[in-house]
Coordinates of C-alpha atoms and ligand atoms in Angstrom, one line a residue:
X1 CA 35.5 43.0 -62.6
X2 CA 38.2 45.6 -62.2
X3 CA 41.6 44.2 -61.5
X4 CA 42.8 47.1 -59.4
X5 CA 39.8 48.7 -57.7
X6 CA 42.0 51.2 -55.9
X7 CA 43.9 52.5 -58.9
X8 CA 42.2 55.9 -58.8
X9 CA 43.7 56.4 -55.4
X10 CA 47.3 56.2 -56.9
X11 CA 48.5 54.1 -54.0
X12 CA 52.1 52.9 -53.6
X13 CA 53.2 49.3 -53.4
X14 CA 53.2 49.1 -49.6
X15 CA 49.6 50.2 -49.4
X16 CA 48.5 48.0 -52.4
X17 CA 50.1 44.9 -50.9
X18 CA 47.8 45.3 -47.9
X19 CA 44.6 46.7 -49.6
X20 CA 44.4 45.9 -53.3
X21 CA 42.1 42.9 -52.6
X22 CA 39.9 44.6 -50.0
X23 CA 36.9 44.8 -52.4
X24 CA 37.1 41.0 -53.1
X25 CA 36.3 40.1 -49.5
X26 CA 33.2 37.8 -49.4
X27 CA 32.9 37.9 -45.6
X28 CA 33.6 40.5 -43.0
X29 CA 36.8 38.9 -41.7
X30 CA 39.7 41.3 -41.7
X31 CA 42.2 38.5 -42.3
X32 CA 41.3 36.7 -45.6
X33 CA 39.9 33.2 -44.9
X34 CA 41.3 30.1 -46.4
X35 CA 38.8 28.6 -48.8
X36 CA 39.4 24.9 -49.4
X37 CA 36.4 24.0 -51.5
X38 CA 37.1 22.7 -55.0
X39 CA 33.5 23.2 -56.1
X40 CA 30.9 26.0 -55.6
X41 CA 27.1 26.1 -55.5
X42 CA 25.4 27.2 -58.7
X43 CA 22.8 29.9 -58.5
X44 CA 19.6 28.8 -56.8
X45 CA 17.5 30.8 -59.2
X46 CA 16.7 28.5 -62.3
X47 CA 16.1 31.6 -64.5
X48 CA 19.8 32.6 -64.0
X49 CA 21.3 29.3 -65.1
X50 CA 23.0 29.3 -68.5
X51 CA 24.4 26.4 -70.5
X52 CA 28.1 26.3 -71.2
X53 CA 27.3 27.2 -74.8
X54 CA 25.7 30.4 -73.7
X55 CA 28.4 31.4 -71.2
X56 CA 32.1 32.1 -71.5
X57 CA 33.7 30.2 -68.6
X58 CA 36.6 32.7 -68.5
X59 CA 34.3 35.6 -67.6
X60 CA 33.8 35.7 -63.9
X61 CA 30.4 37.4 -63.7
X62 CA 28.0 37.5 -60.9
X63 CA 26.3 34.3 -61.8
X64 CA 29.3 32.1 -62.1
X65 CA 32.1 33.8 -60.3
X66 CA 33.3 30.5 -59.0
X67 CA 32.4 27.1 -60.5
X68 CA 35.3 24.7 -59.9
X69 CA 38.6 25.8 -58.4
X70 CA 40.8 24.8 -61.3
X71 CA 39.1 27.8 -63.1
X72 CA 39.5 30.1 -60.1
X73 CA 38.7 30.4 -56.4
X74 CA 38.2 33.2 -53.9
X75 CA 41.8 33.1 -52.6
X76 CA 43.5 33.0 -56.0
X77 CA 41.2 36.0 -57.1
X78 CA 42.5 38.0 -54.1
X79 CA 46.1 37.1 -54.7
X80 CA 45.8 38.1 -58.3
X81 CA 44.3 41.4 -57.3
X82 CA 47.3 42.2 -55.1
X83 CA 49.8 40.9 -57.6
X84 CA 48.2 42.8 -60.5
X85 CA 48.5 46.0 -58.4
X86 CA 52.1 45.6 -57.3
X87 CA 53.4 44.0 -60.5
X88 CA 51.8 46.7 -62.7
X89 CA 49.6 44.6 -65.0
X90 CA 47.2 41.7 -65.1
X91 CA 48.6 38.9 -63.0
X92 CA 47.7 35.2 -63.5
X93 CA 49.0 32.9 -60.8
X94 CA 50.3 29.3 -61.3
X95 CA 51.4 26.4 -59.1
X96 CA 55.1 27.2 -59.6
X97 CA 57.4 29.5 -61.5
X98 CA 58.0 26.7 -64.0
X99 CA 54.3 26.1 -64.4
X100 CA 54.0 29.9 -65.2
X101 CA 56.9 29.5 -67.7
X102 CA 55.2 26.5 -69.3
X103 CA 52.0 28.5 -69.6
X104 CA 53.9 31.4 -71.3
X105 CA 55.5 29.0 -73.9
X106 CA 52.1 27.3 -74.5
X107 CA 50.5 30.7 -75.0
X108 CA 53.1 32.1 -77.4
X109 CA 53.9 28.8 -79.0
X110 CA 57.0 30.2 -80.6
X111 CA 59.1 28.4 -83.3
X112 CA 62.3 29.6 -81.8
X113 CA 63.2 30.5 -78.2
X114 CA 66.1 33.0 -78.0
X115 CA 67.8 32.9 -74.6
X116 CA 71.3 32.6 -73.1
X117 CA 72.1 31.6 -69.5
X118 CA 69.7 32.0 -66.6
X119 CA 67.6 29.5 -64.6
X120 CA 68.3 26.0 -65.8
X121 CA 64.7 24.8 -65.3
X122 CA 63.5 27.2 -68.1
X123 CA 65.8 25.3 -70.5
X124 CA 64.3 22.0 -69.3
X125 CA 60.8 23.3 -70.1
X126 CA 61.9 24.4 -73.5
X127 CA 63.3 20.9 -74.2
X128 CA 59.9 19.4 -73.4
X129 CA 58.3 21.9 -75.9
X130 CA 60.8 20.7 -78.4
X131 CA 59.1 17.3 -78.2
X132 CA 55.6 18.9 -78.8
X133 CA 56.3 21.5 -81.4
X134 CA 59.9 21.2 -82.5
X135 CA 60.6 24.4 -80.6
X136 CA 64.2 25.4 -81.3
X137 CA 66.5 27.0 -78.7
X138 CA 68.8 29.7 -80.1
X139 CA 71.1 32.1 -78.2
X140 CA 70.0 35.6 -77.2
X141 CA 70.5 38.0 -80.1
X142 CA 70.7 35.1 -82.6
X143 CA 70.4 36.2 -86.2
X144 CA 67.7 33.6 -86.9
X145 CA 65.1 35.3 -84.6
X146 CA 62.1 36.4 -86.6
X147 CA 58.3 36.9 -86.5
X148 CA 56.5 34.4 -84.2
X149 CA 59.6 33.8 -82.1
X150 CA 60.0 34.5 -78.4
X151 CA 63.0 36.2 -76.7
X152 CA 63.4 35.2 -73.1
X153 CA 65.5 37.5 -70.9
X154 CA 66.3 36.9 -67.2
X155 CA 67.5 39.9 -65.3
X156 CA 69.1 40.1 -62.8
X157 CA 70.3 36.8 -63.9
X158 CA 70.6 33.6 -61.9
X159 CA 73.0 32.8 -60.3
X160 CA 75.2 35.9 -60.4
X161 CA 72.6 38.6 -59.8
X162 CA 74.2 40.6 -62.7
X163 CA 71.8 42.8 -64.8
X164 CA 71.2 42.4 -68.6
X165 CA 70.0 45.3 -70.7
X166 CA 66.2 45.0 -71.1
X167 CA 65.8 48.0 -73.5
X168 CA 68.3 46.4 -75.9
X169 CA 66.6 43.0 -75.8
X170 CA 63.1 44.7 -76.4
X171 CA 64.5 46.6 -79.3
X172 CA 66.0 43.4 -80.7
X173 CA 62.9 41.3 -80.3
X174 CA 60.4 43.9 -81.6
X175 CA 62.5 44.8 -84.6
X176 CA 62.3 41.2 -85.7
X177 CA 58.6 40.8 -85.0
X178 CA 59.3 38.6 -82.0
X179 CA 57.7 38.8 -78.5
X180 CA 59.8 39.2 -75.3
X181 CA 59.2 37.8 -71.8
X182 CA 61.4 38.9 -68.9
X183 CA 61.9 36.6 -65.9
X184 CA 62.2 39.2 -63.2
X185 CA 62.3 36.8 -60.2
X186 CA 65.6 38.2 -58.8
X187 CA 64.3 41.8 -58.6
X188 CA 60.6 42.3 -58.2
X189 CA 59.1 45.8 -57.8
X190 CA 60.0 48.2 -56.2
X191 CA 63.5 47.2 -57.4
X192 CA 62.7 46.8 -61.1
X193 CA 59.7 47.0 -63.5
X194 CA 60.4 45.5 -66.9
X195 CA 57.2 47.0 -68.3
X196 CA 58.9 50.4 -68.3
X197 CA 61.0 49.1 -71.2
X198 CA 58.1 47.8 -73.2
X199 CA 58.4 44.0 -72.6
X200 CA 55.4 41.9 -73.6
X201 CA 55.2 39.7 -70.5
X202 CA 56.8 39.5 -67.1
X203 CA 57.2 36.3 -65.1
X204 CA 58.2 35.7 -61.5
X205 CA 58.8 32.6 -59.5
X206 CA 56.5 33.7 -56.6
X207 CA 58.3 30.9 -54.6
X208 CA 61.1 33.5 -54.1
X209 CA 60.5 37.1 -53.0
X210 CA 56.7 37.3 -53.3
X211 CA 56.3 34.2 -51.1
X212 CA 59.4 35.0 -49.1
X213 CA 59.2 32.4 -46.3
X214 CA 60.4 29.2 -48.0
X215 CA 57.0 27.6 -47.5
X216 CA 55.1 27.8 -50.8
X217 CA 55.6 27.2 -54.5
X218 CA 53.9 29.6 -56.9
X219 CA 54.6 31.5 -60.1
X220 CA 53.0 34.4 -61.9
X221 CA 52.7 35.8 -65.4
X222 CA 51.9 39.5 -65.8
X223 CA 50.5 41.0 -69.0
X224 CA 49.4 44.5 -69.9
X225 CA 46.7 43.1 -72.3
X226 CA 43.4 42.1 -70.8
X227 CA 42.8 39.8 -73.8
X228 CA 46.1 37.9 -73.1
X229 CA 45.0 37.6 -69.5
X230 CA 41.7 35.9 -70.5
X231 CA 43.6 33.6 -72.8
X232 CA 46.0 32.7 -70.0
X233 CA 43.1 32.0 -67.7
X234 CA 41.5 29.7 -70.2
X235 CA 44.7 27.8 -70.8
X236 CA 45.4 27.5 -67.1
X237 CA 41.9 26.1 -66.5
X238 CA 42.7 23.4 -69.1
X239 CA 46.4 22.8 -68.5
X240 CA 45.7 22.5 -64.8
X241 CA 48.5 24.8 -63.6
X242 CA 46.3 26.6 -61.1
X243 CA 47.9 27.2 -57.7
X244 CA 46.7 25.3 -54.6
X245 CA 44.2 26.9 -52.3
X246 CA 46.5 26.8 -49.3
X247 CA 49.6 28.0 -51.2
X248 CA 47.5 30.9 -52.5
X249 CA 46.4 31.8 -49.0
X250 CA 50.0 31.6 -47.7
X251 CA 51.1 33.8 -50.7
X252 CA 48.4 36.4 -49.9
X253 CA 49.5 36.5 -46.3
X254 CA 53.1 36.9 -47.3
X255 CA 52.4 39.7 -49.7
X256 CA 51.2 41.9 -46.8
X257 CA 54.9 42.4 -45.8
X258 CA 56.3 42.1 -49.3
X259 CA 57.8 45.6 -49.6
X260 CA 59.2 45.6 -46.0
X261 CA 61.0 42.3 -46.7
X262 CA 62.4 43.0 -50.1
X263 CA 63.7 46.4 -49.3
X264 CA 65.3 45.2 -46.1
X265 CA 66.9 42.2 -47.9
X266 CA 68.1 44.4 -50.8
X267 CA 69.6 47.0 -48.4
X268 CA 71.3 44.2 -46.4
X269 CA 72.7 42.6 -49.6
X270 CA 74.0 46.0 -50.8
X271 CA 75.9 46.4 -47.5
X272 CA 77.3 42.9 -47.6
X273 CA 78.4 43.2 -51.3
X274 CA 80.1 46.5 -50.6
X275 CA 82.0 44.9 -47.7
X276 CA 82.9 41.8 -49.8
X277 CA 84.1 44.1 -52.7
X278 CA 86.3 46.2 -50.4
X279 CA 87.7 43.0 -48.8
X280 CA 88.7 41.8 -52.2
X281 CA 90.2 45.2 -53.2
X282 CA 92.2 45.4 -50.0
X283 CA 93.3 41.8 -50.1
X284 CA 91.8 41.2 -46.7
X285 CA 90.4 37.7 -47.4
X286 CA 92.7 35.5 -49.5
X287 CA 90.1 32.8 -50.0
X288 CA 87.7 35.2 -51.7
X289 CA 88.4 36.0 -55.4
X290 CA 85.3 37.5 -56.9
X291 CA 81.9 39.0 -56.1
X292 CA 79.1 39.5 -58.6
X293 CA 76.2 41.9 -58.1
X294 CA 74.4 44.6 -60.1
X295 CA 75.6 47.2 -57.6
X296 CA 79.1 46.7 -58.9
X297 CA 78.1 47.1 -62.6
X298 CA 78.9 50.6 -64.0
X299 CA 76.7 50.4 -67.2
X300 CA 74.1 53.2 -67.5
X301 CA 71.3 50.7 -68.2
X302 CA 71.7 49.1 -64.8
X303 CA 71.0 52.4 -63.1
X304 CA 67.9 52.8 -65.4
X305 CA 66.6 49.3 -64.6
X306 CA 67.3 49.4 -60.9
X307 CA 66.1 53.0 -60.4
X308 CA 65.6 52.9 -56.7
X309 CA 69.3 52.1 -56.3
X310 CA 68.5 48.8 -54.6
X311 CA 69.7 45.7 -56.3
X312 CA 68.8 42.0 -56.0
X313 CA 69.2 40.5 -52.5
X314 CA 70.7 37.4 -54.4
X315 CA 74.3 37.4 -55.7
X316 CA 77.3 35.2 -56.1
X317 CA 80.9 35.0 -55.0
X318 CA 83.8 32.9 -56.2
X319 CA 86.4 31.5 -53.9
X320 CA 89.9 30.2 -54.5
X321 CA 89.2 26.5 -54.8
X322 CA 86.4 23.9 -55.1
X323 CA 87.3 22.6 -51.6
X324 CA 86.7 26.0 -50.1
X325 CA 83.5 26.4 -52.0
X326 CA 82.2 23.1 -50.6
X327 CA 83.3 23.8 -47.1
X328 CA 82.1 27.4 -46.6
X329 CA 78.4 26.6 -46.1
X330 CA 79.2 24.3 -43.1
X331 CA 81.3 27.0 -41.5
X332 CA 78.5 29.6 -41.5
X333 CA 76.1 29.9 -38.6
X334 CA 73.5 32.3 -40.0
X335 CA 73.2 30.9 -43.5
X336 CA 71.4 27.6 -44.4
X337 CA 73.1 25.5 -47.0
X338 CA 70.2 25.1 -49.4
X339 CA 69.0 26.0 -52.8
X340 CA 66.4 28.7 -53.6
X341 CA 66.4 32.3 -52.7
X342 CA 64.2 35.3 -51.7
X343 CA 63.2 34.2 -48.2
X344 CA 63.5 35.9 -44.8
X345 CA 66.4 33.6 -43.8
X346 CA 69.7 33.9 -45.5
X347 CA 70.8 31.0 -47.7
X348 CA 74.1 30.0 -49.4
X349 CA 74.5 27.3 -52.0
X350 CA 77.5 25.6 -53.5
X351 CA 75.8 26.2 -56.8
X352 CA 77.4 23.4 -58.8
X353 CA 75.1 21.1 -56.8
X354 CA 72.0 22.2 -58.7
X355 CA 73.2 24.1 -61.8
X356 CA 75.4 22.1 -64.2
X357 CA 76.4 25.3 -66.1
X358 CA 78.4 27.2 -63.4
X359 CA 81.9 27.3 -62.1
X360 CA 82.7 24.8 -59.4
X361 CA 84.1 27.5 -57.1
X362 CA 80.9 29.6 -57.2
X363 CA 78.6 30.1 -54.2
X364 CA 75.2 31.8 -54.5
X365 CA 74.0 33.8 -51.6
X366 CA 70.4 34.9 -50.9
X367 CA 70.3 37.5 -48.2
X368 CA 67.5 37.5 -45.7
X369 CA 66.2 40.0 -43.1
X370 CA 68.7 39.3 -40.4
X371 CA 71.0 42.1 -39.2
X372 CA 73.5 42.8 -42.0
X373 CA 76.4 43.3 -39.5
X374 CA 75.7 39.9 -38.0
X375 CA 75.8 38.4 -41.5
X376 CA 79.0 40.2 -42.4
X377 CA 80.7 38.9 -39.2
X378 CA 79.5 35.4 -40.0
X379 CA 80.8 35.5 -43.5
X380 CA 84.1 37.1 -42.4
X381 CA 84.8 34.4 -39.8
X382 CA 84.0 31.6 -42.3
X383 CA 86.0 33.1 -45.2
X384 CA 89.0 33.9 -42.9
X385 CA 89.0 30.4 -41.5
X386 CA 90.6 29.2 -44.7
X387 CA 93.6 31.6 -44.5
X388 CA 95.7 29.1 -42.6
X389 CA 95.2 26.4 -45.1
Ligands
PLP1 C1 63.2 29.5 -58.9 C2 63.3 30.2 -60.3 C3 62.4 29.7 -61.3 C4 61.5 28.5 -61.1 O1 60.5 28.8 -60.2 P1 59.8 27.6 -59.3 O2 58.8 28.4 -58.5 O3 60.9 26.9 -58.5 O4 59.1 26.7 -60.3 C5 62.4 30.4 -62.5 N1 63.3 31.4 -62.7 C6 64.1 31.9 -61.7 C7 65.0 33.0 -62.0 C8 64.1 31.3 -60.5 O5 65.0 31.7 -59.6

């Protein structure tokens, strides 16, 4: 079955998010139904029944498109059709971003994992693999990296939202016979497409921008190679990382408005970062000492990677003291003090609460779809309230 049935129409992301799964509809409903079944009727024609020895479970043909929902179900199939189209490869969906990362490590089974900074949970997964296979963690660009190893690059990187050079990491990995996976959670298309730089695999925590409503956990791996996709599907069926039916349905629903949300969030963030940056330069807000965001980086590679000029809606600021960092969230009216990012509502987090590797005076912001001027006014009032201290 073709992954992107509409590819010959050369549609853009906004159209693909709404239509890439049209041909997978099994009923005439315009809105995709929620399928809750875990098991499916076999063919009623005995002559069409094949034993498991005769039939590759990974191949979803007419006779066994759905068997048992750990191996695939109608909603996951539709979500994967949409994600394949908008993420520019073959998408395999998992129950969380870390389940996707676990699947990637299980697939590549590297001896060394070369990575520096980024999402702390990925380090945790790698530590578990150390128990299984002796997987060794080494820094990005470490001299020991060689054939059979995996380079992991996260960009823009958590929690700052700063960009790292994808082309440079690809050149490094491939020159040593290693593979490279990019965690692109912070900037999904249309902001960034790591495949343009020759990466082997892309991962997203779909809990963030793809889901976008703080109500589902999911992850996705994207590969350009149909054989890798089949291997990932087989592994997923056995490791049990398949996404839930309801979460997949929520994700499909969320994807319809994906581009609208992400572009609005990115534009809002750009406006807020520009205001924060000028406030620092003009010494308008004593409590504010730093703002980190790809839009403030001047390196050429950043412009190449974030071609549309829109950067991640998530970024970080630093304030004068730990006390201020802890108090700001409670003085904001339009930001929830919570972890995570990517959703329609703006969030702020005193990041030291969930990431042991960051400065105590750092706050991570995830900008939502509210009016940017309202968000700026809220931030300004909260940050200025410390001036008298
Ligand atoms: C959230 C996140 C993850 C983990 O995703 P879950 O869906 O929470 O499992 C991985 N990488 C990055 C960059 C993230 O922000």
